[in-house]
Coordinates of C-alpha atoms in Angstrom, one line a residue:
M1 CA 10.1 -16.1 22.9
S2 CA 13.6 -17.2 23.7
Q3 CA 14.5 -18.6 27.1
R4 CA 16.7 -15.5 27.8
S5 CA 14.0 -13.0 26.9
L6 CA 11.4 -14.9 28.9
K7 CA 13.8 -14.9 31.9
A8 CA 14.3 -11.1 31.5
E9 CA 10.5 -10.6 31.3
L10 CA 9.9 -12.6 34.5
L11 CA 12.7 -10.7 36.3
E12 CA 11.2 -7.4 35.3
Q13 CA 7.7 -8.5 36.4
R14 CA 9.1 -9.6 39.8
L15 CA 11.1 -6.4 40.3
S16 CA 8.2 -4.3 39.3
Q17 CA 6.2 -5.5 42.3
N18 CA 8.9 -4.7 44.8
L19 CA 8.9 -1.2 46.4
Y20 CA 12.0 0.6 47.6
T21 CA 12.9 3.8 49.3
A22 CA 14.9 6.4 47.3
Q23 CA 18.0 5.9 49.5
C24 CA 17.7 2.1 49.0
V25 CA 17.7 2.5 45.2
R26 CA 20.6 5.0 45.2
E27 CA 22.8 2.8 47.4
G28 CA 21.7 -0.4 45.7
E29 CA 22.4 1.0 42.2
V30 CA 26.0 1.9 43.2
E31 CA 26.6 -1.5 44.8
A32 CA 25.0 -3.5 42.0
A33 CA 27.0 -1.7 39.3
K34 CA 30.2 -2.2 41.4
Q35 CA 29.6 -6.0 41.7
L36 CA 29.0 -6.3 38.0
S37 CA 32.0 -4.1 37.2
I38 CA 29.7 -1.8 35.2
P39 CA 30.5 2.0 35.2
L40 CA 27.5 4.0 36.4
Y41 CA 27.8 6.0 33.2
D42 CA 26.9 2.8 31.3
V43 CA 23.8 2.5 33.5
M44 CA 22.9 6.1 32.5
Q45 CA 23.3 5.2 28.9
V46 CA 20.9 2.3 29.2
A47 CA 18.4 4.6 30.9
G48 CA 18.7 7.1 28.1
E49 CA 18.2 4.3 25.5
T50 CA 15.1 3.2 27.4
L51 CA 13.7 6.7 27.1
F52 CA 14.6 6.8 23.4
D53 CA 12.9 3.5 22.7
W54 CA 9.7 4.6 24.4
I55 CA 9.6 7.9 22.6
Q56 CA 10.4 6.3 19.2
T57 CA 7.5 3.8 19.8
H58 CA 5.0 6.5 20.7
F59 CA 5.9 9.6 18.8
D60 CA 7.0 10.1 15.1
H61 CA 9.8 12.2 13.8
Q62 CA 7.6 15.2 13.2
T63 CA 7.0 15.6 17.0
N64 CA 8.2 18.8 18.6
I65 CA 10.1 17.6 21.7
L66 CA 11.4 19.5 24.6
I67 CA 13.7 17.8 27.1
A68 CA 13.9 19.8 30.3
V69 CA 17.0 18.9 32.4
G70 CA 18.3 19.8 35.8
T71 CA 21.8 19.4 37.2
G72 CA 21.6 15.8 38.5
N73 CA 21.5 12.3 37.1
N74 CA 17.9 12.7 35.8
G75 CA 19.3 15.5 33.7
G76 CA 22.1 13.1 32.6
D77 CA 19.5 10.6 31.4
G78 CA 17.8 13.4 29.5
Y79 CA 21.1 14.4 27.7
V80 CA 21.6 10.7 26.7
A81 CA 18.1 10.4 25.3
A82 CA 18.4 13.8 23.5
S83 CA 21.6 12.6 21.8
L84 CA 20.0 9.4 20.6
L85 CA 16.9 11.2 19.3
L86 CA 18.9 13.8 17.5
A87 CA 21.0 11.1 15.8
D88 CA 17.8 9.4 14.7
G89 CA 16.5 12.5 13.0
Y90 CA 14.2 14.0 15.7
T91 CA 14.1 17.8 16.2
I92 CA 15.0 18.3 19.9
T93 CA 15.1 21.3 22.1
L94 CA 17.1 20.7 25.2
A95 CA 16.7 23.3 28.0
S96 CA 18.3 23.5 31.4
I97 CA 17.1 25.2 34.6
D98 CA 20.6 26.7 34.8
P99 CA 22.6 26.4 31.6
A100 CA 25.6 28.2 33.1
R101 CA 26.0 25.9 36.1
P102 CA 28.8 23.4 35.7
L103 CA 27.8 19.7 35.9
S104 CA 29.8 17.0 37.4
G105 CA 30.3 13.2 37.2
D106 CA 28.2 11.2 34.8
A107 CA 25.8 14.0 34.1
L108 CA 28.7 16.1 32.8
L109 CA 29.8 13.3 30.5
A110 CA 26.3 13.0 29.1
Q111 CA 26.2 16.8 28.6
Q112 CA 29.5 16.8 26.8
S113 CA 28.4 14.0 24.5
W114 CA 25.2 16.1 23.7
L115 CA 27.3 19.2 22.9
A116 CA 29.7 17.2 20.8
S117 CA 26.9 15.9 18.7
G118 CA 25.9 19.5 17.8
G119 CA 23.3 19.9 20.4
E120 CA 22.7 23.1 22.3
V121 CA 21.5 23.9 25.9
A122 CA 18.8 26.6 26.1
D123 CA 17.6 28.4 29.2
I124 CA 14.2 26.8 30.0
R125 CA 13.0 30.0 31.6
L126 CA 13.1 31.5 28.1
V127 CA 11.5 28.6 26.3
D128 CA 7.8 28.7 25.4
T129 CA 6.5 25.3 26.6
E130 CA 3.3 25.6 24.6
H131 CA 5.1 24.9 21.4
F132 CA 5.8 21.3 22.2
E133 CA 3.8 18.0 21.8
L134 CA 6.1 16.0 24.1
I135 CA 8.0 17.3 27.2
V136 CA 10.5 15.0 28.8
D137 CA 10.9 16.0 32.5
G138 CA 14.4 15.4 33.8
L139 CA 14.5 18.4 36.2
L140 CA 14.7 16.8 39.6
G141 CA 15.3 13.3 40.8
T142 CA 14.9 11.2 44.0
G143 CA 17.5 13.1 46.0
L144 CA 15.4 16.2 46.4
K145 CA 15.3 17.4 50.0
G146 CA 13.0 20.1 51.3
T147 CA 10.7 22.4 49.3
V148 CA 11.3 23.0 45.6
T149 CA 12.9 26.3 44.9
S150 CA 10.9 29.1 43.4
A151 CA 12.8 28.9 40.1
Y152 CA 11.9 25.2 39.7
Q153 CA 8.3 25.8 40.9
S154 CA 7.9 28.3 38.1
V155 CA 9.1 25.9 35.4
I156 CA 7.1 23.0 36.8
Q157 CA 3.9 25.1 36.7
R158 CA 4.5 26.2 33.1
I159 CA 5.1 22.6 32.1
N160 CA 2.0 21.4 33.8
Q161 CA 0.0 24.1 32.1
S162 CA 1.1 23.0 28.6
S163 CA -0.9 20.7 26.4
A164 CA 2.0 18.4 25.8
H165 CA 2.3 14.8 26.8
I166 CA 4.7 14.9 29.8
L167 CA 7.1 12.0 30.3
S168 CA 8.9 12.0 33.6
I169 CA 12.3 10.4 34.0
D170 CA 12.4 8.0 37.1
I171 CA 10.0 10.3 39.1
P172 CA 7.9 13.4 38.4
S173 CA 10.0 16.4 39.4
G174 CA 9.1 17.8 42.8
L175 CA 7.7 14.6 44.2
D176 CA 9.0 13.0 47.4
A177 CA 10.1 9.6 46.2
N178 CA 9.3 7.9 49.5
T179 CA 5.9 9.3 50.3
G180 CA 4.5 10.7 47.0
A181 CA 4.0 14.1 48.6
S182 CA 4.5 17.2 46.5
L183 CA 7.4 19.3 47.8
G184 CA 5.9 22.7 47.0
A185 CA 5.2 21.9 43.3
S186 CA 5.5 18.8 41.2
I187 CA 5.1 17.6 37.7
N188 CA 1.7 16.1 36.6
A189 CA 3.2 13.4 34.4
D190 CA 1.2 11.5 31.8
T191 CA 3.9 8.8 31.8
T192 CA 6.7 8.0 34.3
I193 CA 9.4 5.5 33.5
S194 CA 11.0 4.5 36.8
F195 CA 14.4 2.8 36.8
V196 CA 16.3 0.1 38.8
G197 CA 13.8 -0.2 41.7
L198 CA 10.2 1.1 42.0
K199 CA 9.9 3.9 44.5
T200 CA 7.3 3.7 47.3
G201 CA 6.0 7.2 46.6
L202 CA 4.9 6.5 43.0
V203 CA 2.2 4.0 43.7
T204 CA -0.2 5.5 46.3
G205 CA -2.1 8.7 47.0
N206 CA -0.8 11.9 45.4
G207 CA 2.2 10.1 43.9
K208 CA 0.0 7.6 42.0
Q209 CA -1.9 10.6 40.6
K210 CA 1.2 12.5 39.6
S211 CA 3.0 9.6 38.0
G212 CA 0.3 8.9 35.4
N213 CA 1.0 5.7 33.5
L214 CA 3.8 4.1 35.5
I215 CA 6.4 2.0 33.7
F216 CA 9.2 0.2 35.4
K217 CA 12.5 -0.8 33.8
P218 CA 15.3 -2.5 35.8
L219 CA 18.1 -1.5 33.3
N220 CA 21.2 -3.6 33.2
I221 CA 21.7 -4.0 36.9
G222 CA 18.2 -4.9 38.0
E223 CA 18.8 -8.6 38.8
T224 CA 21.8 -7.9 41.0
F225 CA 20.0 -5.0 42.6
G226 CA 17.1 -7.2 43.5
Q227 CA 19.4 -9.7 45.1
L228 CA 21.2 -7.1 47.1
M229 CA 18.4 -4.9 48.5
E230 CA 15.5 -5.8 50.7
A231 CA 12.2 -4.4 49.5
Q232 CA 10.3 -2.0 51.8
G233 CA 6.9 -3.2 50.4
R234 CA 5.2 -4.9 47.6
L235 CA 2.7 -3.9 44.9
I236 CA -0.1 -6.5 44.6
E237 CA -3.1 -7.0 42.3
Y238 CA -6.0 -9.5 42.0
A239 CA -4.2 -11.4 39.2
D240 CA -1.4 -12.4 41.7
F241 CA -3.8 -14.6 43.7
A242 CA -4.6 -18.2 42.9
P243 CA -8.3 -19.0 42.4
L244 CA -10.2 -19.9 45.6
A245 CA -10.4 -23.6 46.3
P246 CA -13.7 -25.3 45.2
R247 CA -16.2 -26.1 47.9
A248 CA -16.7 -29.6 49.1
L249 CA -19.7 -31.3 47.5
H250 CA -21.3 -32.0 50.9
S251 CA -20.8 -28.5 52.3
H252 CA -23.8 -26.6 53.7
K253 CA -24.4 -23.0 54.7
G254 CA -23.0 -23.4 58.1
N255 CA -19.7 -24.5 56.7
N256 CA -19.2 -21.3 54.8
G257 CA -19.2 -18.8 57.6
K258 CA -21.6 -16.9 59.8
L259 CA -21.2 -13.2 59.6
L260 CA -22.7 -10.6 61.9
C261 CA -22.8 -7.0 60.6
I262 CA -23.4 -4.3 63.2
G263 CA -24.6 -0.8 62.1
G264 CA -27.6 0.8 60.4
N265 CA -28.7 3.5 62.8
N266 CA -32.0 5.2 62.4
G267 CA -32.1 6.7 58.9
M268 CA -28.8 5.0 57.9
A269 CA -29.8 1.5 56.8
G270 CA -28.3 1.6 53.3
A271 CA -24.7 1.3 54.4
I272 CA -25.1 -1.9 56.4
R273 CA -27.4 -3.3 53.7
M274 CA -24.6 -2.9 51.2
T275 CA -22.1 -4.5 53.6
S276 CA -24.4 -7.5 54.1
E277 CA -25.1 -8.1 50.4
A278 CA -21.5 -7.7 49.5
A279 CA -20.6 -10.4 52.0
L280 CA -23.2 -12.7 50.5
R281 CA -21.9 -12.1 47.0
T282 CA -18.4 -12.9 48.2
G283 CA -19.5 -16.3 49.4
V284 CA -20.3 -16.3 53.1
G285 CA -22.9 -18.8 54.1
L286 CA -25.1 -16.8 56.5
V287 CA -25.4 -13.0 57.3
K288 CA -27.2 -11.5 60.2
V289 CA -27.5 -7.7 60.9
Y290 CA -27.8 -6.0 64.2
C291 CA -29.3 -2.6 63.6
H292 CA -31.5 0.2 65.0
A293 CA -35.2 -0.9 65.4
N294 CA -36.3 1.6 62.7
S295 CA -33.9 0.1 60.1
T296 CA -34.8 -3.6 60.1
S297 CA -37.4 -3.4 57.4
S298 CA -35.3 -1.3 55.1
I299 CA -32.4 -3.8 55.3
V300 CA -34.3 -6.9 54.5
Q301 CA -36.6 -5.4 51.9
G302 CA -35.7 -7.0 48.5
R303 CA -33.0 -9.2 50.0
P304 CA -34.7 -11.8 52.2
E305 CA -31.4 -13.8 52.6
I306 CA -30.3 -11.1 55.1
M307 CA -31.6 -11.6 58.6
A308 CA -32.0 -8.3 60.6
S309 CA -32.7 -7.7 64.2
S310 CA -32.6 -4.9 66.8
E311 CA -32.5 -7.2 69.8
N312 CA -30.4 -9.8 71.6
L313 CA -27.0 -8.5 70.5
A314 CA -25.3 -10.9 73.0
Q315 CA -26.9 -13.9 71.4
L316 CA -25.9 -12.7 67.9
L317 CA -22.3 -12.2 69.0
E318 CA -22.2 -15.8 70.3
W319 CA -23.7 -17.0 66.9
A320 CA -21.2 -15.2 64.7
D321 CA -17.9 -16.5 63.3
C322 CA -16.9 -12.9 62.4
I323 CA -18.1 -9.4 63.1
V324 CA -18.2 -6.3 60.8
F325 CA -18.8 -3.2 62.9
G326 CA -19.4 0.4 61.8
P327 CA -21.3 0.9 58.5
G328 CA -24.2 3.3 59.1
L329 CA -23.5 3.1 62.8
G330 CA -23.7 6.8 63.5
Q331 CA -22.4 8.4 66.7
T332 CA -25.6 8.7 68.8
S333 CA -26.2 7.2 72.2
W334 CA -27.5 4.0 70.5
S335 CA -24.1 3.8 68.7
Q336 CA -22.1 4.3 71.8
E337 CA -24.1 1.7 73.7
T338 CA -23.7 -0.8 70.9
F339 CA -19.9 0.0 70.8
N340 CA -19.7 -0.7 74.6
Q341 CA -21.6 -3.9 74.3
L342 CA -19.4 -5.2 71.5
F343 CA -16.1 -4.4 73.1
S344 CA -17.1 -5.7 76.5
Y345 CA -17.9 -9.0 74.7
L346 CA -14.6 -9.0 72.7
I347 CA -12.5 -8.6 75.9
H348 CA -13.5 -12.2 76.7
H349 CA -14.3 -13.7 73.3
H350 CA -11.7 -13.0 70.6
K351 CA -13.5 -13.2 67.3
P352 CA -12.4 -11.7 64.0
L353 CA -13.4 -8.1 63.8
I354 CA -13.6 -5.8 60.8
I355 CA -14.1 -2.2 61.9
D356 CA -14.9 0.7 59.5
A357 CA -16.8 4.0 59.2
D358 CA -18.4 5.3 62.4
G359 CA -17.0 2.3 64.3
L360 CA -13.5 3.9 63.6
N361 CA -14.8 7.3 64.7
L362 CA -15.9 5.8 68.0
L363 CA -12.7 3.9 68.3
S364 CA -10.7 7.1 67.9
H365 CA -11.7 8.0 71.5
Q366 CA -9.9 4.9 72.8
L367 CA -6.4 5.5 74.1
H368 CA -4.9 2.0 73.7
A369 CA -4.6 -1.0 71.5
L370 CA -7.7 -3.3 71.3
Q371 CA -5.5 -6.4 72.0
L372 CA -7.5 -8.5 69.6
S373 CA -6.0 -11.5 67.9
Y374 CA -7.8 -10.8 64.6
L375 CA -8.5 -7.2 63.7
I376 CA -8.8 -5.4 60.4
M377 CA -9.3 -1.6 60.3
S378 CA -10.2 0.0 57.0
P379 CA -10.1 3.8 57.4
H380 CA -10.0 6.4 54.7
S381 CA -7.8 9.5 55.2
A382 CA -10.3 11.5 57.3
E383 CA -11.0 8.5 59.6
A384 CA -7.2 7.8 59.9
A385 CA -6.7 11.5 60.8
R386 CA -9.2 11.2 63.7
L387 CA -7.7 7.9 64.8
L388 CA -4.2 9.5 65.0
N389 CA -5.4 13.0 66.2
T390 CA -4.0 14.8 63.2
D391 CA -5.3 16.2 59.9
V392 CA -6.0 14.7 56.5
E393 CA -3.2 16.6 54.8
K394 CA -0.6 15.0 57.1
I395 CA -2.1 11.6 56.5
E396 CA -2.0 12.0 52.7
N397 CA 1.6 13.4 52.8
D398 CA 2.8 10.2 54.4
R399 CA 0.3 7.4 53.9
Y400 CA 2.9 4.7 54.7
G401 CA 3.7 6.4 58.0
A402 CA 0.1 6.8 58.9
A403 CA -0.7 3.1 58.2
T404 CA 2.3 2.1 60.4
K405 CA 1.2 4.3 63.2
L406 CA -2.4 3.0 63.2
V407 CA -1.1 -0.6 63.5
E408 CA 1.3 0.5 66.3
R409 CA -1.5 2.2 68.2
Y410 CA -4.4 -0.1 67.7
G411 CA -2.9 -3.4 66.7
G412 CA -4.2 -5.7 64.0
N413 CA -4.1 -4.9 60.2
C414 CA -4.7 -1.6 58.7
I415 CA -6.1 -0.9 55.2
L416 CA -5.6 2.8 54.4
K417 CA -8.1 3.3 51.6
G418 CA -7.5 5.6 48.6
A419 CA -5.7 5.6 45.3
G420 CA -3.2 2.8 45.9
S421 CA -4.8 1.4 49.1
I422 CA -2.1 0.4 51.6
V423 CA -2.3 -2.8 53.6
H424 CA -0.1 -2.8 56.6
S425 CA 0.4 -5.5 59.2
Q426 CA 3.1 -7.0 61.4
Q427 CA 4.1 -9.0 58.3
G428 CA 4.8 -6.1 56.0
T429 CA 3.4 -3.4 53.7
Y430 CA 1.5 -3.9 50.5
V431 CA -0.1 -1.5 48.0
C432 CA -3.0 -2.5 45.8
A433 CA -2.5 -1.8 42.1
N434 CA -6.2 -2.4 41.2
G435 CA -8.8 0.4 41.4
N436 CA -9.9 3.5 39.6
P437 CA -11.3 7.0 40.3
G438 CA -14.9 5.7 39.7
M439 CA -14.7 4.2 43.2
S440 CA -14.9 7.7 44.7
T441 CA -18.6 7.3 45.5
A442 CA -20.8 6.6 48.5
G443 CA -20.9 3.1 49.8
M444 CA -17.6 1.7 48.4
G445 CA -16.1 1.4 51.8
D446 CA -19.2 -0.4 53.1
V447 CA -18.9 -2.9 50.3
L448 CA -15.3 -3.5 51.1
S449 CA -16.2 -4.2 54.8
G450 CA -18.6 -6.8 53.6
V451 CA -16.0 -8.4 51.4
L452 CA -13.5 -8.5 54.2
G453 CA -16.0 -9.9 56.7
S454 CA -17.1 -12.6 54.3
L455 CA -13.5 -13.8 53.6
A456 CA -12.7 -13.7 57.3
A457 CA -15.9 -15.7 58.2
Q458 CA -14.9 -18.3 55.5
G459 CA -11.7 -18.9 57.3
M460 CA -9.0 -16.6 55.8
T461 CA -6.4 -15.2 58.1
A462 CA -6.3 -11.5 58.7
D463 CA -3.5 -11.0 56.3
E464 CA -5.1 -13.2 53.6
A465 CA -8.5 -11.4 54.0
S466 CA -6.9 -8.0 53.9
L467 CA -4.8 -8.5 50.8
F468 CA -7.3 -10.6 48.8
G469 CA -10.2 -8.5 49.9
V470 CA -8.7 -5.2 48.9
C471 CA -7.7 -6.6 45.5
I472 CA -10.9 -8.3 44.6
H473 CA -12.9 -5.3 45.7
S474 CA -10.8 -3.0 43.5
A475 CA -10.7 -5.5 40.6
A476 CA -14.5 -5.7 40.6
A477 CA -14.6 -1.9 40.3
D478 CA -12.2 -2.1 37.4
L479 CA -14.5 -4.5 35.6
V480 CA -17.4 -2.1 36.2
A481 CA -15.3 0.7 34.7
D482 CA -14.2 -1.4 31.8
N483 CA -17.8 -2.2 30.9
F484 CA -19.6 0.9 31.7
G485 CA -17.1 3.7 32.5
Q486 CA -16.0 5.3 35.7
R487 CA -18.5 8.1 36.0
G488 CA -21.8 6.9 37.3
M489 CA -20.4 3.9 39.1
I490 CA -22.2 3.1 42.3
A491 CA -21.1 0.7 45.0
S492 CA -23.8 -1.9 44.4
D493 CA -22.5 -2.2 40.8
L494 CA -19.7 -4.3 42.2
F495 CA -21.9 -7.2 43.5
D496 CA -22.2 -9.2 40.3
Y497 CA -18.5 -8.8 39.6
L498 CA -17.5 -9.9 43.1
R499 CA -19.5 -13.0 42.5
Q500 CA -17.6 -13.6 39.2
L501 CA -14.2 -13.0 40.7
V502 CA -14.6 -15.4 43.7
N503 CA -15.7 -18.1 41.2
R504 CA -12.7 -17.7 38.9
K505 CA -11.2 -21.0 38.0

């Protein structure tokens, strides 16, 4: 590989990890092109060429292709790609949501070039979408405001119902580029090629689902854009982290952290057991559990390395370097009493605290920040909704906003779990690229709590433990899926892979 192509590859990799709002990309695109003295129409040409190259690589000339365009720049990209495909011998049907509506600016130039090459513009409302093997979605772009109109909704629904592979230009039509929420209706893309800057809404929650296989291309202005604009967040994955430092030859169990896990109410021992074992497999030296009296035997059975007790919580709190609170806690009088004891202690003794599950549900009744120097919360959407006194739909429609509000209200770091888990702290916002749908099973959050507690007890800062913990947890689940598939994955399947990943050299 030449030095120039290597530089371009490294640039693309760096830019593909930065996340930007739609407005930031729009403004930055114009300014970058201006500084480089590149007409924006040339940028559109490069976008169209990128689409052409992808289609040429993945579909042969016998493929029946529909390019669905709107009246904005996404439609312009579609016209450019259509012209290139037609010149290369592909059979192309190009259809517009409103063929009679005059275009303007660069989109008009692209349309005129298409018509000059002999292309036609059909009315997509009259096109049978079932006749195509590939549909290129260029209907709506990142400038969409408000709910998708009924005309667009109808077309989007028909495209989604087709059996074709759907390739979205820059963003699936109907998606909020910033949050990933569907604005009435949105395309279910199999592939999305996003240009210039990666939009925040494409990598988490509904947006991650809708985008399918997400590909990023900086085009011919990416380097300058990256220098001009400040990212709103960053996409991270396990591979971004350096291996953990080797342990000293003379180390002993006391050097590697002492973790106290609190939970395991009567009949709910499994959750805190998984938390404890995950912590051990992630490298903590010692684990003790404070649980309900009826749960102790279940927790230690088959795993004698875990020490469980239902007494002397104050002594256990003094012993611990870090505390995990919540898995299997329940919301009984025992749970509330344990909650009160813990937080009475933490008022005067600031120790790292990871809080999850019913610990969060009890926390939701508190009206003020915890004022802890080291706090990691790891709610899923329902727990976040209770913490913010709202509903799950509102959380999922703006996951970034929810994570920010949780940190503002309670302090510390927030890990909002889900597809594209968000890590938000005072230092910034990150989204985990690892993970798969097989993780949608009981106990995954309990395992994550153990991983986080283990890393914190071993000396990582809250930011380090949050970021590395989320990624290593999801990467372990990806290894399970790679080896055995997603369906049937259970939380304890991650243990052996966690052990492998923390020992990577």
